[in-house]
mmCIF file with all atom_site columns, C-alpha atoms in Angstrom:
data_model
loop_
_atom_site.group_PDB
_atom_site.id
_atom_site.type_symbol
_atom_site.label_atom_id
_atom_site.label_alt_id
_atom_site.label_comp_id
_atom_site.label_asym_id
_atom_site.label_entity_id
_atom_site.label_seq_id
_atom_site.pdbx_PDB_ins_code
_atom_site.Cartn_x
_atom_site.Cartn_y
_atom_site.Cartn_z
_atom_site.occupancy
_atom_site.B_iso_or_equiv
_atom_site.pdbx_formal_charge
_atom_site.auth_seq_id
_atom_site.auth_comp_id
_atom_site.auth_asym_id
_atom_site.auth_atom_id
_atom_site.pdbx_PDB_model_num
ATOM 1   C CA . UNK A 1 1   ? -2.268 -6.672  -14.763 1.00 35.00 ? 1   UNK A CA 1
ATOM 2   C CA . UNK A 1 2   ? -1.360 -10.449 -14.975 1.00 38.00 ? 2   UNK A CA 1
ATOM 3   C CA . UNK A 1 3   ? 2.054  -11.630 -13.301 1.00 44.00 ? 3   UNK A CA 1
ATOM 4   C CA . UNK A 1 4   ? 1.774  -14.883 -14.614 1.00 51.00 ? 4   UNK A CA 1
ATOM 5   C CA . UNK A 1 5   ? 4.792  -14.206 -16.967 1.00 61.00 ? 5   UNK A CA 1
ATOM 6   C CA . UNK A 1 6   ? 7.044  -13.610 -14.010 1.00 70.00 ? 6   UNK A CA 1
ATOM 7   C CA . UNK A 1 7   ? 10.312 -15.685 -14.476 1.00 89.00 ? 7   UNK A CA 1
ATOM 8   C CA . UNK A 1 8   ? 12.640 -13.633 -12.200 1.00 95.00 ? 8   UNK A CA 1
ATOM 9   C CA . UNK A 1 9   ? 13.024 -12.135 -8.956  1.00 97.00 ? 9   UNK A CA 1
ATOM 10  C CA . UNK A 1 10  ? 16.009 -9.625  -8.216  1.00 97.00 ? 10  UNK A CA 1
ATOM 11  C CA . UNK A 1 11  ? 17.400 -9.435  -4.635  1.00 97.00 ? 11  UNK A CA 1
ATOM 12  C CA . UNK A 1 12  ? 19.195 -6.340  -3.853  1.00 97.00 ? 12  UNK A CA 1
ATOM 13  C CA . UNK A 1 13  ? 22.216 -7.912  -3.679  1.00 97.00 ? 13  UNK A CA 1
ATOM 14  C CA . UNK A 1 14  ? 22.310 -9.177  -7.326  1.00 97.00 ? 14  UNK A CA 1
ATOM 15  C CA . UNK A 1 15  ? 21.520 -5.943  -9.124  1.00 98.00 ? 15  UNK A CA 1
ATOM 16  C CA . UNK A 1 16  ? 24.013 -3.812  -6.775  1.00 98.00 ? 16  UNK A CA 1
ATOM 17  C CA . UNK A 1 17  ? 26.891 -6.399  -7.273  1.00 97.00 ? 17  UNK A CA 1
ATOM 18  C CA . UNK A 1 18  ? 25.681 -5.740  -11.417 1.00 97.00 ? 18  UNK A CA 1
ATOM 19  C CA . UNK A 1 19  ? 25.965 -1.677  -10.681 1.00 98.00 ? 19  UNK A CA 1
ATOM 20  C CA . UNK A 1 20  ? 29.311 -1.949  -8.918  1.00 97.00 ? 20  UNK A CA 1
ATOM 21  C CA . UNK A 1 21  ? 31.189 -4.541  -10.999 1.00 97.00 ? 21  UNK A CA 1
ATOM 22  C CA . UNK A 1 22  ? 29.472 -3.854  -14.804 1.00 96.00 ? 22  UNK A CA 1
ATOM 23  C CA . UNK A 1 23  ? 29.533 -0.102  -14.833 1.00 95.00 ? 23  UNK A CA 1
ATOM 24  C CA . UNK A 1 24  ? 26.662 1.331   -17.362 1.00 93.00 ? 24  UNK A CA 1
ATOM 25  C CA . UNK A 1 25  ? 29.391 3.497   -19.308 1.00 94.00 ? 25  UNK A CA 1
ATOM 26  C CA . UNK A 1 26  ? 31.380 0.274   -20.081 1.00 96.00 ? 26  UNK A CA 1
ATOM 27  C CA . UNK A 1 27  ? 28.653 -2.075  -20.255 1.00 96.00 ? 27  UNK A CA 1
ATOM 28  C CA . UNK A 1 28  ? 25.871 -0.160  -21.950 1.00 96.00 ? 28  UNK A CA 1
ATOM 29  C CA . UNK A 1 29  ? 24.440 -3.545  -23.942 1.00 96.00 ? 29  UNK A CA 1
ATOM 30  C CA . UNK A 1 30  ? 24.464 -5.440  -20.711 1.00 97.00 ? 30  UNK A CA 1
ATOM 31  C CA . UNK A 1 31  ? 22.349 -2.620  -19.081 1.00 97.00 ? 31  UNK A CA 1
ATOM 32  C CA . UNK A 1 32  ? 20.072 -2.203  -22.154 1.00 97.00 ? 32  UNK A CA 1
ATOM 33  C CA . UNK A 1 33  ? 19.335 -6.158  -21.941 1.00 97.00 ? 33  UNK A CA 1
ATOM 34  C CA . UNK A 1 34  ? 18.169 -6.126  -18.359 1.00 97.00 ? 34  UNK A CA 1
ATOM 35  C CA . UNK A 1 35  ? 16.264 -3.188  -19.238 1.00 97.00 ? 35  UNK A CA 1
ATOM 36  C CA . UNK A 1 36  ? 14.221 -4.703  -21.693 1.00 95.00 ? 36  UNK A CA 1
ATOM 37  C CA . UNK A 1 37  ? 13.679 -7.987  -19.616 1.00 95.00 ? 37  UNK A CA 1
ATOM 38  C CA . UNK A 1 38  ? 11.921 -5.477  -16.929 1.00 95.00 ? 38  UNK A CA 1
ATOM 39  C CA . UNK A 1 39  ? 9.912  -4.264  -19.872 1.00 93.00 ? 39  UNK A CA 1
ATOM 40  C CA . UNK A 1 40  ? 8.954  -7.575  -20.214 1.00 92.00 ? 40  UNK A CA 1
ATOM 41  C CA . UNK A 1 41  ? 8.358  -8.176  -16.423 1.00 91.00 ? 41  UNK A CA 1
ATOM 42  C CA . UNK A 1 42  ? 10.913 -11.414 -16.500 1.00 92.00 ? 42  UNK A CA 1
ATOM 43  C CA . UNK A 1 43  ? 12.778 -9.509  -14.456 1.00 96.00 ? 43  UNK A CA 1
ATOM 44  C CA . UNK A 1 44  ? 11.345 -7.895  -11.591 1.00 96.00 ? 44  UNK A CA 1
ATOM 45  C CA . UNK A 1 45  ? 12.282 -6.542  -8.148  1.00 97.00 ? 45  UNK A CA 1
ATOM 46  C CA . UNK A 1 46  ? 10.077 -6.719  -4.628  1.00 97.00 ? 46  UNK A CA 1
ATOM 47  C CA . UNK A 1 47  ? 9.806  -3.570  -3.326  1.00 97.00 ? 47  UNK A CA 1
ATOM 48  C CA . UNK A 1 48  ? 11.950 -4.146  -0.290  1.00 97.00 ? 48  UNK A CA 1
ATOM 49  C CA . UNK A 1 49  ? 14.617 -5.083  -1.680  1.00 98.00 ? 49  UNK A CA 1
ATOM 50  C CA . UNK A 1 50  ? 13.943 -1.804  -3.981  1.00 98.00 ? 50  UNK A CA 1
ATOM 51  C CA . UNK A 1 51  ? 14.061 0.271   -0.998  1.00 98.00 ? 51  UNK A CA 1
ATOM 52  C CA . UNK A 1 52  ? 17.608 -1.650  0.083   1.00 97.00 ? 52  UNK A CA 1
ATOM 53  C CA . UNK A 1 53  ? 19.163 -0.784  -3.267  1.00 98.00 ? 53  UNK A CA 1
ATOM 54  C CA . UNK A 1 54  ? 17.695 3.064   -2.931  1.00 97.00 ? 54  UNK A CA 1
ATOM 55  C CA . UNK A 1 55  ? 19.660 2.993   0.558   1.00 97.00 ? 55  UNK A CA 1
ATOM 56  C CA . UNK A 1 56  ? 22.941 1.986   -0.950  1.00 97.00 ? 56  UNK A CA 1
ATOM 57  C CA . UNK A 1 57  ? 22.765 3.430   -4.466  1.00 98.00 ? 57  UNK A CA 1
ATOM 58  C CA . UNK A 1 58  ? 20.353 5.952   -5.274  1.00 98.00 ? 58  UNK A CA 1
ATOM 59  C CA . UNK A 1 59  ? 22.124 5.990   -8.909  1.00 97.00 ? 59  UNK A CA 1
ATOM 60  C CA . UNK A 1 60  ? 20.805 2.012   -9.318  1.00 98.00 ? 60  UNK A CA 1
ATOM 61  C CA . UNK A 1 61  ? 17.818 2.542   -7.627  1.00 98.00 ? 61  UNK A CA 1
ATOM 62  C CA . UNK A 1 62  ? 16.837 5.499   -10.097 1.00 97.00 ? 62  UNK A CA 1
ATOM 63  C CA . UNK A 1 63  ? 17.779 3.466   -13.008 1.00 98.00 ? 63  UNK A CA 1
ATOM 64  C CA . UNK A 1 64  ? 15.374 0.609   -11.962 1.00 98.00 ? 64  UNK A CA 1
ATOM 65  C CA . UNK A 1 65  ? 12.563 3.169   -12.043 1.00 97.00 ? 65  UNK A CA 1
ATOM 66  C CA . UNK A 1 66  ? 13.677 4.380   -15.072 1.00 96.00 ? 66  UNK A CA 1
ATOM 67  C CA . UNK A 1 67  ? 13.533 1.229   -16.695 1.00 96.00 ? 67  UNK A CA 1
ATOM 68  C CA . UNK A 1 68  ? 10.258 1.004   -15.493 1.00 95.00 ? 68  UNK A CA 1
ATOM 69  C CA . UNK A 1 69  ? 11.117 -2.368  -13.610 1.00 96.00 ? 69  UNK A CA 1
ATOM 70  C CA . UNK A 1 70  ? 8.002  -3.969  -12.001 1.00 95.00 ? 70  UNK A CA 1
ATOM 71  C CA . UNK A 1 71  ? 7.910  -3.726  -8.368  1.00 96.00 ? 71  UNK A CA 1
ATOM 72  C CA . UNK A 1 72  ? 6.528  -6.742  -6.748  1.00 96.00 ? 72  UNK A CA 1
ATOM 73  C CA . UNK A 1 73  ? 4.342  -5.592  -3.858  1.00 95.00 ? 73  UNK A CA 1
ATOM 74  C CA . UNK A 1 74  ? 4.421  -7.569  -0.094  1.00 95.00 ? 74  UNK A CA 1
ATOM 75  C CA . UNK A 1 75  ? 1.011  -9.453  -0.965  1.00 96.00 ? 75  UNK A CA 1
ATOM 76  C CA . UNK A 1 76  ? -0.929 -11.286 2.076   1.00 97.00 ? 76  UNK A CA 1
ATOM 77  C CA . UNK A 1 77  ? 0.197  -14.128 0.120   1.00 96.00 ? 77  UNK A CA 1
ATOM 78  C CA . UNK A 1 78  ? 3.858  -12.891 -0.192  1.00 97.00 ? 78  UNK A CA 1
ATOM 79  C CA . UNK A 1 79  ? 3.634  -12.083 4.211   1.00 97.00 ? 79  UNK A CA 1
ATOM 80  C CA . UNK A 1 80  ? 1.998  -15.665 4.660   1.00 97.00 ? 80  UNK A CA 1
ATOM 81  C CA . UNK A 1 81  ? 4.222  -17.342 2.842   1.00 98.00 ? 81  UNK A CA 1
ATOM 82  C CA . UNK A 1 82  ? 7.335  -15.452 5.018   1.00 96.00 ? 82  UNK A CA 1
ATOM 83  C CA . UNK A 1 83  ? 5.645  -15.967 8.004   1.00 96.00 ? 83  UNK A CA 1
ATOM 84  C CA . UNK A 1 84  ? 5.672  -20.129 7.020   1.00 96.00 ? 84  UNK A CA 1
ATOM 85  C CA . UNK A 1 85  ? 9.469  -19.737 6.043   1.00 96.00 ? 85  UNK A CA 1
ATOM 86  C CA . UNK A 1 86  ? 10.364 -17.763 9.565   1.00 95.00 ? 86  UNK A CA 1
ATOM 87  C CA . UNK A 1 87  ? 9.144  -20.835 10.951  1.00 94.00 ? 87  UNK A CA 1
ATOM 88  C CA . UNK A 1 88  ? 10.820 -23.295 9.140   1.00 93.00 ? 88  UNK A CA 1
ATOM 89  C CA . UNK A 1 89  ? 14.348 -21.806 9.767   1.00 91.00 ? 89  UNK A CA 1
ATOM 90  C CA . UNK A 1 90  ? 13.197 -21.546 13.673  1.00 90.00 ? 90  UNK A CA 1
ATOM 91  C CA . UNK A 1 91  ? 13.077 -17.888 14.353  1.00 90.00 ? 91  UNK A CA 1
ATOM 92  C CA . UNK A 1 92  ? 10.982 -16.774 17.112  1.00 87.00 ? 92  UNK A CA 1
ATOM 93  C CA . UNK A 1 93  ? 9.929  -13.476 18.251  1.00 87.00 ? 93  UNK A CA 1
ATOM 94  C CA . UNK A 1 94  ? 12.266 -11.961 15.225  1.00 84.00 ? 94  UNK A CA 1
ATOM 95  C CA . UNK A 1 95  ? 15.543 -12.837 16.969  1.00 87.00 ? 95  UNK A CA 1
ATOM 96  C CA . UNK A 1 96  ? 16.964 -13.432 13.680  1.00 84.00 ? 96  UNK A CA 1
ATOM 97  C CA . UNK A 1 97  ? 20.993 -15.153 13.754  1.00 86.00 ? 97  UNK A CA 1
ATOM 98  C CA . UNK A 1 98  ? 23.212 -11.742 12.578  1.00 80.00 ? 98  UNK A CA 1
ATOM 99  C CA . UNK A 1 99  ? 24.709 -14.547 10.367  1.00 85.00 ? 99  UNK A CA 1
ATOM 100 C CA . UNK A 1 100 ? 21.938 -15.308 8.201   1.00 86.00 ? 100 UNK A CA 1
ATOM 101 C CA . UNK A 1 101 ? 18.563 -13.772 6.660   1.00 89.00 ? 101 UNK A CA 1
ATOM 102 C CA . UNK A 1 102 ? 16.540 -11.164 8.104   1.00 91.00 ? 102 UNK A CA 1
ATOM 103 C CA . UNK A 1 103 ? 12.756 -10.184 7.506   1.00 93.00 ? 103 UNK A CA 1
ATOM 104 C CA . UNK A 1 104 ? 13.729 -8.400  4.389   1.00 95.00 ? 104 UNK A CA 1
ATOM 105 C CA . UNK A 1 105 ? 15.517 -11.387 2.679   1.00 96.00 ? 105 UNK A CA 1
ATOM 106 C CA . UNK A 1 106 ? 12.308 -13.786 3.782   1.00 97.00 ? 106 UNK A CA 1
ATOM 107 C CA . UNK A 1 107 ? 10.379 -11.288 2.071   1.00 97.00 ? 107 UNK A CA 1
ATOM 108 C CA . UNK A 1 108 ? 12.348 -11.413 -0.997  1.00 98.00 ? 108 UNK A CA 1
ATOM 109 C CA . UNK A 1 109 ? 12.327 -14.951 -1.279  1.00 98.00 ? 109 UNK A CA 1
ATOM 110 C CA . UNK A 1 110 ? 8.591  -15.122 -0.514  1.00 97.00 ? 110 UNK A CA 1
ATOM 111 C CA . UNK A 1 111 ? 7.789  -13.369 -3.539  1.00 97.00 ? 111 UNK A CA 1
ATOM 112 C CA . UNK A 1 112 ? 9.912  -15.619 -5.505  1.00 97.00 ? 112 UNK A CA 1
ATOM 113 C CA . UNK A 1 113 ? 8.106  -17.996 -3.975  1.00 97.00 ? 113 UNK A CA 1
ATOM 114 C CA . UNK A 1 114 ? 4.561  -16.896 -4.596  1.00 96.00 ? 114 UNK A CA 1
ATOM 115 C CA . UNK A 1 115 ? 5.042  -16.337 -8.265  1.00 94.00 ? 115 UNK A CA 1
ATOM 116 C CA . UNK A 1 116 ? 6.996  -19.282 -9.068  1.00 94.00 ? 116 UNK A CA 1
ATOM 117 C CA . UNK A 1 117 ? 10.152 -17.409 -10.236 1.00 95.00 ? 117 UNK A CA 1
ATOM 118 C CA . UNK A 1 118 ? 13.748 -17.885 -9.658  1.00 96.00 ? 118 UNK A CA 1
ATOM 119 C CA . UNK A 1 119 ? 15.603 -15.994 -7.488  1.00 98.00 ? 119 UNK A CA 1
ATOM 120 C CA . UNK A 1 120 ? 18.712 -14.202 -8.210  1.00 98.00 ? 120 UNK A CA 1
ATOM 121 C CA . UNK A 1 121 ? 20.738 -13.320 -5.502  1.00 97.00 ? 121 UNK A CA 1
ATOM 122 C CA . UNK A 1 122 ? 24.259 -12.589 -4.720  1.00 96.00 ? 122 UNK A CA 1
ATOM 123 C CA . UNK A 1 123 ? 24.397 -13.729 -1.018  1.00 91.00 ? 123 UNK A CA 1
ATOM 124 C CA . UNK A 1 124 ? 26.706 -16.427 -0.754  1.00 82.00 ? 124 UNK A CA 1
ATOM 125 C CA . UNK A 1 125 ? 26.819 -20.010 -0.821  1.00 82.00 ? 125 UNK A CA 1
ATOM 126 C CA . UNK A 1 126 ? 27.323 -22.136 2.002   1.00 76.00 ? 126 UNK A CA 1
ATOM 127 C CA . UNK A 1 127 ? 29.486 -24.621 2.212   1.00 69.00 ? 127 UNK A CA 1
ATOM 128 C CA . UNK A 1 128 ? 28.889 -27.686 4.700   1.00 62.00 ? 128 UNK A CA 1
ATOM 129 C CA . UNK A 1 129 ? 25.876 -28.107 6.904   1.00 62.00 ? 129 UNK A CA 1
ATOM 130 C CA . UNK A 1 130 ? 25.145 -25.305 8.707   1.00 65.00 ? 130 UNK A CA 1
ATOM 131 C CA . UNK A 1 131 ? 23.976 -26.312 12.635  1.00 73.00 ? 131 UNK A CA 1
ATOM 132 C CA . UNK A 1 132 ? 21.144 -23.624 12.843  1.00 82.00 ? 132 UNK A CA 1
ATOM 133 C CA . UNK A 1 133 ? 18.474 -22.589 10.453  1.00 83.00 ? 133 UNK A CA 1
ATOM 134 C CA . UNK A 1 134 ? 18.653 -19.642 11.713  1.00 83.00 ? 134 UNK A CA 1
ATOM 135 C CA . UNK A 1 135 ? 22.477 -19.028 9.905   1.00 86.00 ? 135 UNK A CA 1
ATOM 136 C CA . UNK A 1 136 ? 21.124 -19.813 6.359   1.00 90.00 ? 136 UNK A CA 1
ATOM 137 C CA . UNK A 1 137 ? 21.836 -17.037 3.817   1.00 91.00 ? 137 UNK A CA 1
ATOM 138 C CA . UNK A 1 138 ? 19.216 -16.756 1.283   1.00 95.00 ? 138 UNK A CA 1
ATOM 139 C CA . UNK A 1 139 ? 20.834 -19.469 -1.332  1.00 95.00 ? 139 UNK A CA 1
ATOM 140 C CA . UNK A 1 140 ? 20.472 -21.955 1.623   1.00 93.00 ? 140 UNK A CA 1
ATOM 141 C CA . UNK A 1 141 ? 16.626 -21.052 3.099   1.00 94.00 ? 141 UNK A CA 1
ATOM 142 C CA . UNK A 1 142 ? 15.957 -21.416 -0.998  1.00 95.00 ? 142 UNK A CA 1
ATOM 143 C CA . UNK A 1 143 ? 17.137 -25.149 -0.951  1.00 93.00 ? 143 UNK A CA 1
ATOM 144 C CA . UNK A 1 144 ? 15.299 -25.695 1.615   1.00 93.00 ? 144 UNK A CA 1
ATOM 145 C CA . UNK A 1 145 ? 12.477 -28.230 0.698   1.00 93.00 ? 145 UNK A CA 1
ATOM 146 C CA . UNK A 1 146 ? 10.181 -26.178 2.381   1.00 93.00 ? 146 UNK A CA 1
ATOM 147 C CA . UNK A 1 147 ? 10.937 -23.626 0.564   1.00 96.00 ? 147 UNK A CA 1
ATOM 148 C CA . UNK A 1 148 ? 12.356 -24.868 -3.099  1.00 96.00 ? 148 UNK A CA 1
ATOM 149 C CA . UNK A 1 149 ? 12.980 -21.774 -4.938  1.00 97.00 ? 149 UNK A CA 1
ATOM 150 C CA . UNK A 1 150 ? 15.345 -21.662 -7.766  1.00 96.00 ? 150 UNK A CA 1
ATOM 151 C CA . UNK A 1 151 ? 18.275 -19.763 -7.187  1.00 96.00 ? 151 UNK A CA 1
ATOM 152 C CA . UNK A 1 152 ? 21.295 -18.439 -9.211  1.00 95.00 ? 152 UNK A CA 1
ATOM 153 C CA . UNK A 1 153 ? 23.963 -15.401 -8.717  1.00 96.00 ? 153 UNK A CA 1
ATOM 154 C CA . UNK A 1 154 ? 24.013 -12.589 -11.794 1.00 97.00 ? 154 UNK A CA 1
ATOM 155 C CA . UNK A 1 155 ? 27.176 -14.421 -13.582 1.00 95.00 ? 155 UNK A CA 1
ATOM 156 C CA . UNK A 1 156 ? 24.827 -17.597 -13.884 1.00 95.00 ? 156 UNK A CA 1
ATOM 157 C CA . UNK A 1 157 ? 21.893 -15.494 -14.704 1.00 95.00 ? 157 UNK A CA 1
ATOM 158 C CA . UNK A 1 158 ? 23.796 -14.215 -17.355 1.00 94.00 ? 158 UNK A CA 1
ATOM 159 C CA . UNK A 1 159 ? 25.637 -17.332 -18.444 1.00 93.00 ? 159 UNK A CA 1
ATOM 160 C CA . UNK A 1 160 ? 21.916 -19.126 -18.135 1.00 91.00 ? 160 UNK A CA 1
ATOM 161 C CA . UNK A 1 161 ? 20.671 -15.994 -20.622 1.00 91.00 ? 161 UNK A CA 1
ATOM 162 C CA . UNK A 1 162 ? 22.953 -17.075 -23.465 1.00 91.00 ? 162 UNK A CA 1
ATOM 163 C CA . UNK A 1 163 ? 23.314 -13.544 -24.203 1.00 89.00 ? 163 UNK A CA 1
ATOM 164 C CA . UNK A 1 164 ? 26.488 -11.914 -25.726 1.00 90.00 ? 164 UNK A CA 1
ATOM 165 C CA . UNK A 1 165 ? 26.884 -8.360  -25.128 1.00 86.00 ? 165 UNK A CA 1
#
């Protein structure tokens, strides 16, 4: 199977924000849409940050197998590349800041990363320079030049889409 088509990455916090705040019943063209960009694999989800939406919604995690959405596995390339962004934000020995990203979100971004997709995540935005790396939410490690993966929240994924639903 080729990947090469891969154009988006979905963190956990994206497609829960989508489940809690665009219910299916009320939103059923919005939810048929994303469906049929997993078919096409331009939406896609790394499998940790499946098995964070399966913790918190079972309902959303079932859909996302149901829709067949293509689960990006954690690649050597995908765990080098976290390993190199760990680094970068200074954490050592995995005493990660309870302020900013953990393994799991490195992960995440690290597949974005490795397939040259954007990244939509809900995390927020930080506002004026943060003193430590180690407080970056995902949006920030992203802008990193180290790093330099495209990000965007769900609203701008959708406004980006064009679509009207």
């Amino acid at each position: 199977m080729s990947w090469s088509g891969i154009v988006r990455v979905l963190d956990a916090s994206a497609i829960l924000h989508a489940w809690d705040n665009y219910p299916y019943a009320q939103f059923p063209g919005l939810w048929r849409w994303l469906g049929s960009e997993m078919q096409r694999h331009e939406l896609t989800i790394p499998v940790v940050a499946l098995e964070e939406v399966g913790h918190k919604s079972p309902d959303c995690a079932k859909w996302l197998k149901a829709a067949d959405v293509l689960r990006l596995p954690m690649s050597e390339a995908v765990v080098m590349t976290a390993i190199a962004i760990k680094q970068a934000i200074g954490v050592a020995n995995d005493q990660y800041h309870p302020k900013g990203v953990d393994e799991n979100d490195l992960f995440i971004i690290a597949a974005a990363k490795v397939h040259g997709a954007d990244l939509i995540t809900n995390e927020a935005r930080q506002f004026g320079a943060q003193a430590e790396a180690r407080k970056y939410k995902i949006p920030a490690v992203c802008e990193m030049s180290e790093v330099a993966v495209p990000s965007l929240n769900f609203l701008e994924y959708i406004q980006k889409s064009r679509q009207v639903f």
